[in-house]
CSV table of C-alpha atoms in Angstrom, one decimal:
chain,number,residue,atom,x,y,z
A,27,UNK,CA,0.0,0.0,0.0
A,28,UNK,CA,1.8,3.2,-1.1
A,29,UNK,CA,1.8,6.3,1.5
A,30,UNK,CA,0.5,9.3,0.2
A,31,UNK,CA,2.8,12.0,-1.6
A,32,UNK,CA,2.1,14.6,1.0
A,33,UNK,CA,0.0,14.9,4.5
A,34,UNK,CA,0.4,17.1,6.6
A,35,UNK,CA,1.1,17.0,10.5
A,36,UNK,CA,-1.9,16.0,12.8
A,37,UNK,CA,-3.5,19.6,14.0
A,38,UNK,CA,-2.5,20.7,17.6
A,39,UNK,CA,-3.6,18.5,20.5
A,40,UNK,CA,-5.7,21.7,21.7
A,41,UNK,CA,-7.4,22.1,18.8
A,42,UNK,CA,-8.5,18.5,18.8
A,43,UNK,CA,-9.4,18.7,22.4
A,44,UNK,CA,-11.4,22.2,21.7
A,45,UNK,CA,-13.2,19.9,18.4
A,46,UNK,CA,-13.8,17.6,21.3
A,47,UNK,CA,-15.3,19.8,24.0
A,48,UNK,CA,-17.6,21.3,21.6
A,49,UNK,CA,-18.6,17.9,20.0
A,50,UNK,CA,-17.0,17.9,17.0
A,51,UNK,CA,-15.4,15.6,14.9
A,52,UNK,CA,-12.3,16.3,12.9
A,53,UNK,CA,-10.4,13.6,10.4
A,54,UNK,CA,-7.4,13.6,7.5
A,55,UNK,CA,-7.9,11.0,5.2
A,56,UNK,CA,-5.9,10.2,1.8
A,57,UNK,CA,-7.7,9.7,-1.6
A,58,UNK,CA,-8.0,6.2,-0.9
A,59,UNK,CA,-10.1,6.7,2.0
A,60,UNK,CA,-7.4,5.6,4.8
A,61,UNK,CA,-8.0,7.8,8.1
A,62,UNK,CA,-4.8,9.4,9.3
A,63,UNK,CA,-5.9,11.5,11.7
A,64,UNK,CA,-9.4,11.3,13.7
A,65,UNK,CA,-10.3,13.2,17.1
A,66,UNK,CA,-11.6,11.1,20.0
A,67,UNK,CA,-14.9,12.6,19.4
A,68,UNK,CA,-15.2,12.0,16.0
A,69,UNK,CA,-13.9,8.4,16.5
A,70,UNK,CA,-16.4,8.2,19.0
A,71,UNK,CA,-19.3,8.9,17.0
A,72,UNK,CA,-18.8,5.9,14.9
A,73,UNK,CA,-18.5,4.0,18.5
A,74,UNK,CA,-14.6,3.5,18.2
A,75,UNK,CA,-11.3,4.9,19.4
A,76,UNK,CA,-8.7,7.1,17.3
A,77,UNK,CA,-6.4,4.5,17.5
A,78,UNK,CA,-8.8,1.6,15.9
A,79,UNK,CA,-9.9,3.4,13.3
A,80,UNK,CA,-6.4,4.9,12.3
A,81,UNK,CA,-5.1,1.1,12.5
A,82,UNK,CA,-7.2,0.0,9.4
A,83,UNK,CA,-10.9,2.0,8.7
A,84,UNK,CA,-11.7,3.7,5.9
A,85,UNK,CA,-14.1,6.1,5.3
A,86,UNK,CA,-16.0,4.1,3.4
A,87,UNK,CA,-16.4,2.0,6.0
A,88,UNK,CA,-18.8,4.1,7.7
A,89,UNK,CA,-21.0,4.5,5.0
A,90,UNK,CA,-25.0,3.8,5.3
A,91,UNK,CA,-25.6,3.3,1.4
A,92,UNK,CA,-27.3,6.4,1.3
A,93,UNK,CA,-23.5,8.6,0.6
A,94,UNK,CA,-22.1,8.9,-2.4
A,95,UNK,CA,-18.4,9.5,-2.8
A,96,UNK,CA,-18.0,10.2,-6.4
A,97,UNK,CA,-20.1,13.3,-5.9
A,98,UNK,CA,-18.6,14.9,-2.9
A,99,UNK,CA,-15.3,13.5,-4.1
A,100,UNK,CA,-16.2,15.5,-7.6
A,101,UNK,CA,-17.2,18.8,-6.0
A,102,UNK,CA,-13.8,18.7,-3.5
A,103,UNK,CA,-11.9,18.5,-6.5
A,104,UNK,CA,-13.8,21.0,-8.8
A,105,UNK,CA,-14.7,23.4,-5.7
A,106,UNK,CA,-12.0,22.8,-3.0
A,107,UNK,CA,-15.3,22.0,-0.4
A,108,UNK,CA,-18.6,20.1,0.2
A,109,UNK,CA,-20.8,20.5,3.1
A,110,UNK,CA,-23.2,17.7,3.3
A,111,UNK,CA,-25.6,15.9,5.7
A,112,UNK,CA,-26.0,11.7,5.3
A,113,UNK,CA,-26.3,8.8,7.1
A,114,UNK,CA,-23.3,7.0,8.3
A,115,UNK,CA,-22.8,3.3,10.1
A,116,UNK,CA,-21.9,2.8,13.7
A,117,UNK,CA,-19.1,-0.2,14.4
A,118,UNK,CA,-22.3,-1.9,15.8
A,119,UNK,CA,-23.8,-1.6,12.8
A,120,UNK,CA,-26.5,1.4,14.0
A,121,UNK,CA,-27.2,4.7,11.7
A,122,UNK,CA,-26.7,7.9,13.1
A,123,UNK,CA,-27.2,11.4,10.9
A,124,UNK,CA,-24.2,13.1,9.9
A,125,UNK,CA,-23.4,16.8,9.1
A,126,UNK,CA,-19.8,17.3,7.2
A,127,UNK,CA,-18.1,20.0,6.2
A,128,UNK,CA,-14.7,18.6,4.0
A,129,UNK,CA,-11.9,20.4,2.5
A,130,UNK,CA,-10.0,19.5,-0.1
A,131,UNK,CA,-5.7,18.6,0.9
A,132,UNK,CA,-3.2,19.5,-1.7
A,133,UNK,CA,0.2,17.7,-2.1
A,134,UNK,CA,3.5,20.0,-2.5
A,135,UNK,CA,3.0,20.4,-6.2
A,136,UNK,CA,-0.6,21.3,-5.7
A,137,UNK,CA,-2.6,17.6,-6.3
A,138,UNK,CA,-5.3,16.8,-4.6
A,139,UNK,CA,-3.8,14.5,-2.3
A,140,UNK,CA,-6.9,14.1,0.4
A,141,UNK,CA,-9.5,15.3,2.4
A,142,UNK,CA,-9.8,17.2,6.1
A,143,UNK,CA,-13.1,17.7,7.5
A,144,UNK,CA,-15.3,18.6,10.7
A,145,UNK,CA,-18.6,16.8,11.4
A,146,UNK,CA,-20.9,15.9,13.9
A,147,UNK,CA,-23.6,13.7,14.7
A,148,UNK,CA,-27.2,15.8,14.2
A,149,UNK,CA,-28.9,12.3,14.7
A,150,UNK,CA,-31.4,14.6,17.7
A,151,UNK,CA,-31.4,17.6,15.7
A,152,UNK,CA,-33.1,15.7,12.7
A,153,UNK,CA,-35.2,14.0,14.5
A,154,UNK,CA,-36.6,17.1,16.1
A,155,UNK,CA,-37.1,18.7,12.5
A,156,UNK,CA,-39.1,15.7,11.6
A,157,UNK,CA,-41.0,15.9,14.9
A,158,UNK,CA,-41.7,19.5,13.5
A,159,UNK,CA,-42.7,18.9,10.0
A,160,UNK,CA,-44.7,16.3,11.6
A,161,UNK,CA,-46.8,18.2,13.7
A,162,UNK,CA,-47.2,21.5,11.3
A,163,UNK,CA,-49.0,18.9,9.1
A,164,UNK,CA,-50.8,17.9,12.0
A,165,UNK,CA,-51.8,21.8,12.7
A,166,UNK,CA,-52.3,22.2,8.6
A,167,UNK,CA,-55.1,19.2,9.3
A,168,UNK,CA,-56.8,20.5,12.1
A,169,UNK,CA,-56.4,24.1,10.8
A,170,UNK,CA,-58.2,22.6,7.3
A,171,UNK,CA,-60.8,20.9,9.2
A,172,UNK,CA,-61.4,23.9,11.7
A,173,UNK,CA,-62.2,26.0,8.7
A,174,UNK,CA,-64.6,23.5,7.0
A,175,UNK,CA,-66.2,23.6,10.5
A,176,UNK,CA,-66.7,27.4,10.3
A,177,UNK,CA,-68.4,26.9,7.2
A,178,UNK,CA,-71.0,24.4,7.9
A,179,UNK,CA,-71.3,26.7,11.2
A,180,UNK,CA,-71.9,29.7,9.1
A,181,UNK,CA,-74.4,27.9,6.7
A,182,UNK,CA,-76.4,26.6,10.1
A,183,UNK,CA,-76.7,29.9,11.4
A,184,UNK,CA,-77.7,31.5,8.3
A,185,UNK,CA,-80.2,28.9,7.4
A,186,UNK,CA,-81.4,28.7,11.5
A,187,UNK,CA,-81.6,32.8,11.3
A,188,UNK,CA,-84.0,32.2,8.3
A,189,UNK,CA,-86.0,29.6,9.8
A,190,UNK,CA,-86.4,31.6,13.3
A,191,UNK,CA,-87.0,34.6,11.6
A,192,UNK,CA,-89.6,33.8,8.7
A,193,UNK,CA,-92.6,32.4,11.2
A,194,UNK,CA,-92.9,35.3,13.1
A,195,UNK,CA,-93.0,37.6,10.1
A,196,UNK,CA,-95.6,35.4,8.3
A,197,UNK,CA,-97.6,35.9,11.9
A,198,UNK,CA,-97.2,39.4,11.7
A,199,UNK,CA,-98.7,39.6,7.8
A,200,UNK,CA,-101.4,37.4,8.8
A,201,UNK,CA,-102.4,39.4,11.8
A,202,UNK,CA,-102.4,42.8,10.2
A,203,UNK,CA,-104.6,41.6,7.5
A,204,UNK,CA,-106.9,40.4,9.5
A,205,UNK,CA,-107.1,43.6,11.5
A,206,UNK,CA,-107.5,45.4,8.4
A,207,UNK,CA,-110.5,43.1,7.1
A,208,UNK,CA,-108.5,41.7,4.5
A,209,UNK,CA,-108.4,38.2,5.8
A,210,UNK,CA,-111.5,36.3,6.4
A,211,UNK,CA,-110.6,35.3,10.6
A,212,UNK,CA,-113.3,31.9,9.9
């Protein structure tokens, strides 16, 4: 397996440990897809330690089936970036959702040589927003329904108001033409 022309050193150890506080992931991988460098958060994510996954994972190895390299791969190369969400694989074999933010790593002579990128697992986060869209069409229902309600209401009343209104005034007629003689009373 030949080693990459060019990576470059791991990041600080306090930057890692700041990705790791705020609960973000950060990896280096080469074009083949071998991890050189993965925070303890990020490795913990997929459910593993740095050290495992830098001993023989690939990035592919966390992929769901729903990811597809050849596009992000595409747009790193063409644009330098790709921010993305998708779902990835556990080591137990569980999904989890993914947001990503990868850069493109040049070699010396200015190849693209691999890939750095943040990410973190927005597994709750989505799940929320589909909790959301969920109940808005829940409200969108009842709202619909509410207003066909208001209608047959309206129609009631209007056709009640008629009913209530027109016995009375036929009384009324009646009564004054029989006070002015106009009306048989027999």
């Amino acid at each position: 397996m030949a080693e990459p022309r060019f990576f470059p050193p791991p990041p600080p150890e306090t930057l890692l440990e700041i990705l790791d506080l705020l609960g973000i992931g950060f990896y280096r991988s080469d074009l083949e897809g071998r991890i050189h460098c993965i925070n303890a958060c990020g490795a913990a994510c997929f459910g593993l330690t740095p050290e495992a996954i830098q001993a023989g994972f690939r990035t592919r190895d966390f992929d769901s089936g729903s990811y597809d390299h050849e596009v992000i791969r595409r747009q790193v190369e063409s644009e330098g970036f790709a921010s993305f969400s998708t779902t990835a694989r556990r080591a137990d074999g569980s999904d989890f959702v993914v947001q990503s933010s990868i850069r493109r790593l040049d070699d010396a002579e200015g190849r693209f040589a691999g890939y750095e990128g943040v990410f973190r697992d927005v597994t709750e986060d989505a799940r929320l927003c589909r909790e959301q869209v969920r109940l808005l069409e829940e409200v969108r229902a009842a709202n619909a329904r509410l207003r066909k309600m208001s209608l047959l209401q309206d129609r009631l009343l209007s056709a009640l108001a008629h009913d209530l209104v027109t016995p009375p005034v036929v009384m009324q007629g009646f009564s004054e033409l029989l006070l002015k003689g106009r009306v048989d009373g027999e």
